[in-house]
PDB file of C-alpha atoms in Angstrom:
ATOM      1  CA  UNK A1486      -3.140  28.103  16.243  1.00  0.00           C
ATOM      2  CA  UNK A1487      -4.367  25.032  18.129  1.00  0.00           C
ATOM      3  CA  UNK A1488      -6.856  24.418  15.566  1.00  0.00           C
ATOM      4  CA  UNK A1489      -4.317  25.401  12.994  1.00  0.00           C
ATOM      5  CA  UNK A1490      -1.512  22.901  14.611  1.00  0.00           C
ATOM      6  CA  UNK A1491      -4.048  20.321  14.367  1.00  0.00           C
ATOM      7  CA  UNK A1492      -5.142  20.557  11.210  1.00  0.00           C
ATOM      8  CA  UNK A1493      -1.617  20.107  10.364  1.00  0.00           C
ATOM      9  CA  UNK A1494      -1.184  17.037  12.052  1.00  0.00           C
ATOM     10  CA  UNK A1495      -4.294  15.411   9.705  1.00  0.00           C
ATOM     11  CA  UNK A1496      -2.088  16.725   6.496  1.00  0.00           C
ATOM     12  CA  UNK A1497       0.492  15.309   7.412  1.00  0.00           C
ATOM     13  CA  UNK A1498      -1.034  11.777   8.415  1.00  0.00           C
ATOM     14  CA  UNK A1499      -3.187  11.714   5.547  1.00  0.00           C
ATOM     15  CA  UNK A1500      -0.072  12.626   2.801  1.00  0.00           C
ATOM     16  CA  UNK A1501       1.784   9.638   4.887  1.00  0.00           C
ATOM     17  CA  UNK A1502      -1.465   7.270   4.021  1.00  0.00           C
ATOM     18  CA  UNK A1503      -0.585   8.050   0.448  1.00  0.00           C
ATOM     19  CA  UNK A1504       2.348   7.790  -0.174  1.00  0.00           C
ATOM     20  CA  UNK A1505       1.682   3.465   1.531  1.00  0.00           C
ATOM     21  CA  UNK A1506      -1.128   4.129  -0.069  1.00  0.00           C
ATOM     22  CA  UNK A1507       1.454   4.618  -3.978  1.00  0.00           C
ATOM     23  CA  UNK A1508       4.055   2.392  -2.761  1.00  0.00           C
ATOM     24  CA  UNK A1509       1.859  -0.467  -3.290  1.00  0.00           C
ATOM     25  CA  UNK A1510       1.142   0.012  -6.418  1.00  0.00           C
ATOM     26  CA  UNK A1511       4.812  -0.319  -7.385  1.00  0.00           C
ATOM     27  CA  UNK A1512       6.363  -2.397  -9.659  1.00  0.00           C
ATOM     28  CA  UNK A1513       9.156  -5.083  -9.655  1.00  0.00           C
ATOM     29  CA  UNK A1514      11.320  -5.827 -12.517  1.00  0.00           C
ATOM     30  CA  UNK A1515       7.985  -8.739 -12.450  1.00  0.00           C
ATOM     31  CA  UNK A1516       5.597  -7.618 -11.439  1.00  0.00           C
ATOM     32  CA  UNK A1517       3.671  -5.533  -8.266  1.00  0.00           C
ATOM     33  CA  UNK A1518       5.541  -5.899  -5.451  1.00  0.00           C
ATOM     34  CA  UNK A1519       2.051  -5.415  -3.515  1.00  0.00           C
ATOM     35  CA  UNK A1520      -1.517  -5.789  -3.910  1.00  0.00           C
ATOM     36  CA  UNK A1521      -5.483  -6.792  -3.237  1.00  0.00           C
ATOM     37  CA  UNK A1522      -6.635 -10.370  -3.579  1.00  0.00           C
ATOM     38  CA  UNK A1523     -10.453 -10.920  -4.914  1.00  0.00           C
ATOM     39  CA  UNK A1524      -9.837 -14.696  -5.672  1.00  0.00           C
ATOM     40  CA  UNK A1525      -8.290 -17.357  -4.036  1.00  0.00           C
ATOM     41  CA  UNK A1526      -8.994 -20.176  -6.653  1.00  0.00           C
ATOM     42  CA  UNK A1527      -7.024 -22.995  -4.777  1.00  0.00           C
ATOM     43  CA  UNK A1528      -3.708 -23.885  -2.443  1.00  0.00           C
ATOM     44  CA  UNK A1529      -1.409 -22.144  -3.822  1.00  0.00           C
ATOM     45  CA  UNK A1530      -2.359 -19.502  -6.770  1.00  0.00           C
ATOM     46  CA  UNK A1531      -4.488 -16.623  -6.047  1.00  0.00           C
ATOM     47  CA  UNK A1532      -5.789 -13.661  -8.801  1.00  0.00           C
ATOM     48  CA  UNK A1533      -4.422 -10.038  -7.159  1.00  0.00           C
ATOM     49  CA  UNK A1534      -7.640  -7.926  -8.013  1.00  0.00           C
ATOM     50  CA  UNK A1535      -5.748  -5.993 -10.823  1.00  0.00           C
ATOM     51  CA  UNK A1536      -5.668  -8.780 -12.837  1.00  0.00           C
ATOM     52  CA  UNK A1537      -2.358 -11.300 -12.542  1.00  0.00           C
ATOM     53  CA  UNK A1538      -2.220 -14.649 -11.456  1.00  0.00           C
ATOM     54  CA  UNK A1539      -0.102 -15.100  -8.649  1.00  0.00           C
ATOM     55  CA  UNK A1540       1.683 -19.141  -8.288  1.00  0.00           C
ATOM     56  CA  UNK A1541       3.568 -19.673  -4.871  1.00  0.00           C
ATOM     57  CA  UNK A1542       7.143 -20.599  -5.331  1.00  0.00           C
ATOM     58  CA  UNK A1543       8.115 -23.795  -4.004  1.00  0.00           C
ATOM     59  CA  UNK A1544       5.042 -24.646  -3.277  1.00  0.00           C
ATOM     60  CA  UNK A1545       1.883 -27.639  -4.789  1.00  0.00           C
ATOM     61  CA  UNK A1546      -0.539 -27.986  -2.224  1.00  0.00           C
ATOM     62  CA  UNK A1547      -3.794 -30.935  -3.672  1.00  0.00           C
ATOM     63  CA  UNK A1548      -6.078 -29.921  -6.557  1.00  0.00           C
ATOM     64  CA  UNK A1549      -9.430 -28.483  -5.461  1.00  0.00           C
ATOM     65  CA  UNK A1550     -10.175 -26.798  -9.299  1.00  0.00           C
ATOM     66  CA  UNK A1551     -10.575 -27.945 -12.464  1.00  0.00           C
ATOM     67  CA  UNK A1552     -12.633 -31.095 -11.770  1.00  0.00           C
ATOM     68  CA  UNK A1553     -10.487 -33.007  -9.095  1.00  0.00           C
ATOM     69  CA  UNK A1554     -10.699 -32.980  -5.800  1.00  0.00           C
ATOM     70  CA  UNK A1555      -7.524 -34.996  -4.333  1.00  0.00           C
ATOM     71  CA  UNK A1556      -7.381 -35.737  -0.530  1.00  0.00           C
ATOM     72  CA  UNK A1557      -6.600 -32.332   1.082  1.00  0.00           C
ATOM     73  CA  UNK A1558      -6.781 -30.245  -1.619  1.00  0.00           C
ATOM     74  CA  UNK A1559     -10.230 -28.348   0.294  1.00  0.00           C
ATOM     75  CA  UNK A1560      -8.786 -27.920   3.313  1.00  0.00           C
ATOM     76  CA  UNK A1561      -5.596 -26.767   1.647  1.00  0.00           C
ATOM     77  CA  UNK A1562      -7.579 -23.808  -0.510  1.00  0.00           C
ATOM     78  CA  UNK A1563      -9.604 -23.112   2.187  1.00  0.00           C
ATOM     79  CA  UNK A1564      -6.835 -22.628   4.914  1.00  0.00           C
ATOM     80  CA  UNK A1565      -4.787 -19.753   1.449  1.00  0.00           C
ATOM     81  CA  UNK A1566      -8.102 -18.164   1.541  1.00  0.00           C
ATOM     82  CA  UNK A1567      -8.633 -17.443   5.011  1.00  0.00           C
ATOM     83  CA  UNK A1568      -5.156 -16.224   5.688  1.00  0.00           C
ATOM     84  CA  UNK A1569      -5.073 -14.206   2.304  1.00  0.00           C
ATOM     85  CA  UNK A1570      -8.593 -13.485  -0.141  1.00  0.00           C
ATOM     86  CA  UNK A1571      -9.640  -9.390  -0.003  1.00  0.00           C
ATOM     87  CA  UNK A1572      -6.468  -9.289   2.402  1.00  0.00           C
ATOM     88  CA  UNK A1573      -3.077  -6.399   1.003  1.00  0.00           C
ATOM     89  CA  UNK A1574      -0.571  -9.586  -0.249  1.00  0.00           C
ATOM     90  CA  UNK A1575       3.287  -8.702  -0.837  1.00  0.00           C
ATOM     91  CA  UNK A1576       5.276  -9.912  -3.188  1.00  0.00           C
ATOM     92  CA  UNK A1577       8.750 -11.443  -3.187  1.00  0.00           C
ATOM     93  CA  UNK A1578      10.240 -12.397  -6.518  1.00  0.00           C
ATOM     94  CA  UNK A1579      12.939 -14.750  -6.659  1.00  0.00           C
ATOM     95  CA  UNK A1580      14.862 -16.079  -9.651  1.00  0.00           C
ATOM     96  CA  UNK A1581      11.818 -16.473 -12.179  1.00  0.00           C
ATOM     97  CA  UNK A1582       9.334 -14.001 -12.908  1.00  0.00           C
ATOM     98  CA  UNK A1583       6.049 -16.493 -14.461  1.00  0.00           C
ATOM     99  CA  UNK A1584       5.413 -20.348 -14.453  1.00  0.00           C
ATOM    100  CA  UNK A1585       4.589 -21.471 -18.221  1.00  0.00           C
ATOM    101  CA  UNK A1586       0.901 -20.830 -17.173  1.00  0.00           C
ATOM    102  CA  UNK A1587       1.957 -17.258 -17.688  1.00  0.00           C
ATOM    103  CA  UNK A1588       1.090 -16.918 -13.596  1.00  0.00           C
ATOM    104  CA  UNK A1589       3.479 -14.802 -12.087  1.00  0.00           C
ATOM    105  CA  UNK A1590       6.149 -17.007  -8.954  1.00  0.00           C
ATOM    106  CA  UNK A1591       6.180 -15.131  -6.023  1.00  0.00           C
ATOM    107  CA  UNK A1592       6.429 -15.575  -2.035  1.00  0.00           C
ATOM    108  CA  UNK A1593       3.146 -14.219  -0.906  1.00  0.00           C
ATOM    109  CA  UNK A1594       3.158 -12.506   3.109  1.00  0.00           C
ATOM    110  CA  UNK A1595       0.144 -11.217   4.494  1.00  0.00           C
ATOM    111  CA  UNK A1596       0.454  -9.244   7.942  1.00  0.00           C
ATOM    112  CA  UNK A1597       4.228 -10.506   8.134  1.00  0.00           C
ATOM    113  CA  UNK A1598       3.442 -14.194   7.575  1.00  0.00           C
ATOM    114  CA  UNK A1599       4.999 -16.077   4.383  1.00  0.00           C
ATOM    115  CA  UNK A1600       1.648 -18.007   3.327  1.00  0.00           C
ATOM    116  CA  UNK A1601       4.167 -20.657   1.611  1.00  0.00           C
ATOM    117  CA  UNK A1602       6.280 -21.100   4.994  1.00  0.00           C
ATOM    118  CA  UNK A1603       2.953 -22.510   6.114  1.00  0.00           C
ATOM    119  CA  UNK A1604       1.760 -25.067   3.237  1.00  0.00           C
ATOM    120  CA  UNK A1605       4.377 -25.975   3.648  1.00  0.00           C
ATOM    121  CA  UNK A1606       4.804 -26.526   7.557  1.00  0.00           C
ATOM    122  CA  UNK A1607       1.384 -27.168   8.440  1.00  0.00           C
ATOM    123  CA  UNK A1608       1.146 -29.943   6.175  1.00  0.00           C
ATOM    124  CA  UNK A1609      -0.750 -28.274   3.149  1.00  0.00           C
ATOM    125  CA  UNK A1610       1.998 -28.145   0.501  1.00  0.00           C
ATOM    126  CA  UNK A1611       4.556 -30.572  -0.949  1.00  0.00           C
ATOM    127  CA  UNK A1612       7.651 -28.303  -2.454  1.00  0.00           C
ATOM    128  CA  UNK A1613       8.035 -27.987  -5.850  1.00  0.00           C
ATOM    129  CA  UNK A1614      10.966 -27.032  -7.614  1.00  0.00           C
ATOM    130  CA  UNK A1615      10.955 -26.010 -10.692  1.00  0.00           C
ATOM    131  CA  UNK A1616      13.986 -24.373 -11.672  1.00  0.00           C
ATOM    132  CA  UNK A1617      15.645 -22.053 -11.198  1.00  0.00           C
ATOM    133  CA  UNK A1618      12.544 -20.390  -9.235  1.00  0.00           C
ATOM    134  CA  UNK A1619      13.067 -20.380  -5.902  1.00  0.00           C
ATOM    135  CA  UNK A1620      16.453 -21.785  -5.634  1.00  0.00           C
ATOM    136  CA  UNK A1621      18.023 -19.463  -2.943  1.00  0.00           C
ATOM    137  CA  UNK A1622      15.546 -20.759  -0.982  1.00  0.00           C
ATOM    138  CA  UNK A1623      14.626 -25.131  -1.927  1.00  0.00           C
ATOM    139  CA  UNK A1624      16.784 -27.028   1.004  1.00  0.00           C
ATOM    140  CA  UNK A1625      14.380 -24.055   3.544  1.00  0.00           C
ATOM    141  CA  UNK A1626      11.182 -25.861   2.280  1.00  0.00           C
ATOM    142  CA  UNK A1627      12.246 -28.795   1.631  1.00  0.00           C
ATOM    143  CA  UNK A1628      13.205 -28.980   6.005  1.00  0.00           C
ATOM    144  CA  UNK A1629       9.526 -27.270   6.131  1.00  0.00           C
ATOM    145  CA  UNK A1630       7.930 -30.403   4.418  1.00  0.00           C
ATOM    146  CA  UNK A1631       9.968 -33.086   5.737  1.00  0.00           C
ATOM    147  CA  UNK A1632       8.990 -31.668   9.090  1.00  0.00           C
ATOM    148  CA  UNK A1633       5.129 -31.541   8.334  1.00  0.00           C
ATOM    149  CA  UNK A1634       5.959 -35.091   7.388  1.00  0.00           C
ATOM    150  CA  UNK A1635       7.015 -36.764  10.317  1.00  0.00           C
ATOM    151  CA  UNK A1636       4.802 -35.001  12.793  1.00  0.00           C
ATOM    152  CA  UNK A1637       2.059 -35.970  10.654  1.00  0.00           C
ATOM    153  CA  UNK A1638       0.199 -32.645   9.877  1.00  0.00           C
ATOM    154  CA  UNK A1639      -2.180 -31.858   7.729  1.00  0.00           C
ATOM    155  CA  UNK A1640      -2.018 -34.342   4.240  1.00  0.00           C
ATOM    156  CA  UNK A1641       0.739 -36.174   6.021  1.00  0.00           C
ATOM    157  CA  UNK A1642      -2.027 -37.126   8.500  1.00  0.00           C
ATOM    158  CA  UNK A1643      -5.042 -37.753   6.974  1.00  0.00           C
ATOM    159  CA  UNK A1644      -3.708 -38.466   3.176  1.00  0.00           C
ATOM    160  CA  UNK A1645      -2.761 -41.930   2.027  1.00  0.00           C
ATOM    161  CA  UNK A1646      -0.358 -42.383   0.358  1.00  0.00           C
ATOM    162  CA  UNK A1647       0.250 -38.831  -0.354  1.00  0.00           C
ATOM    163  CA  UNK A1648       1.826 -38.341  -3.178  1.00  0.00           C
ATOM    164  CA  UNK A1649       4.271 -35.136  -4.779  1.00  0.00           C
ATOM    165  CA  UNK A1650       5.231 -33.796  -8.378  1.00  0.00           C
ATOM    166  CA  UNK A1651       8.677 -33.948  -8.274  1.00  0.00           C
TER     167      UNK A1651
END
């Protein structure tokens, strides 16, 4: 009897794990709601194991790819990599699903922390708003960037001048 109860508990635990695993592959109207990051391209772009390229909404980090290496680009890429590479991330979409390059546009969360916000707050990124993507949270991100500028965090204290694409 005791052994039988142990097996039931194990089956319930395994069953819940499978349900959670299946939920990771669920899709929204734009794309997957979660995925494992296979590679970080730069400070604001990643590639999921499923092959989708994801561009973070509302942030633009200095370039560190394609022969360009802007001030703080390496730091932004490395910070992003330290948070998400090889990890399961959740994706939340906004008013637009993709950009002109076909990348998914999303807010990316890992371990309950939204990476987009961390990039702006830490001075790794400028706000980049391309209508209509991110319209509902634009002012929130502008406040994060402004706070990082005033505190001279990240690129705001190390790079002069900082040019943000607006």
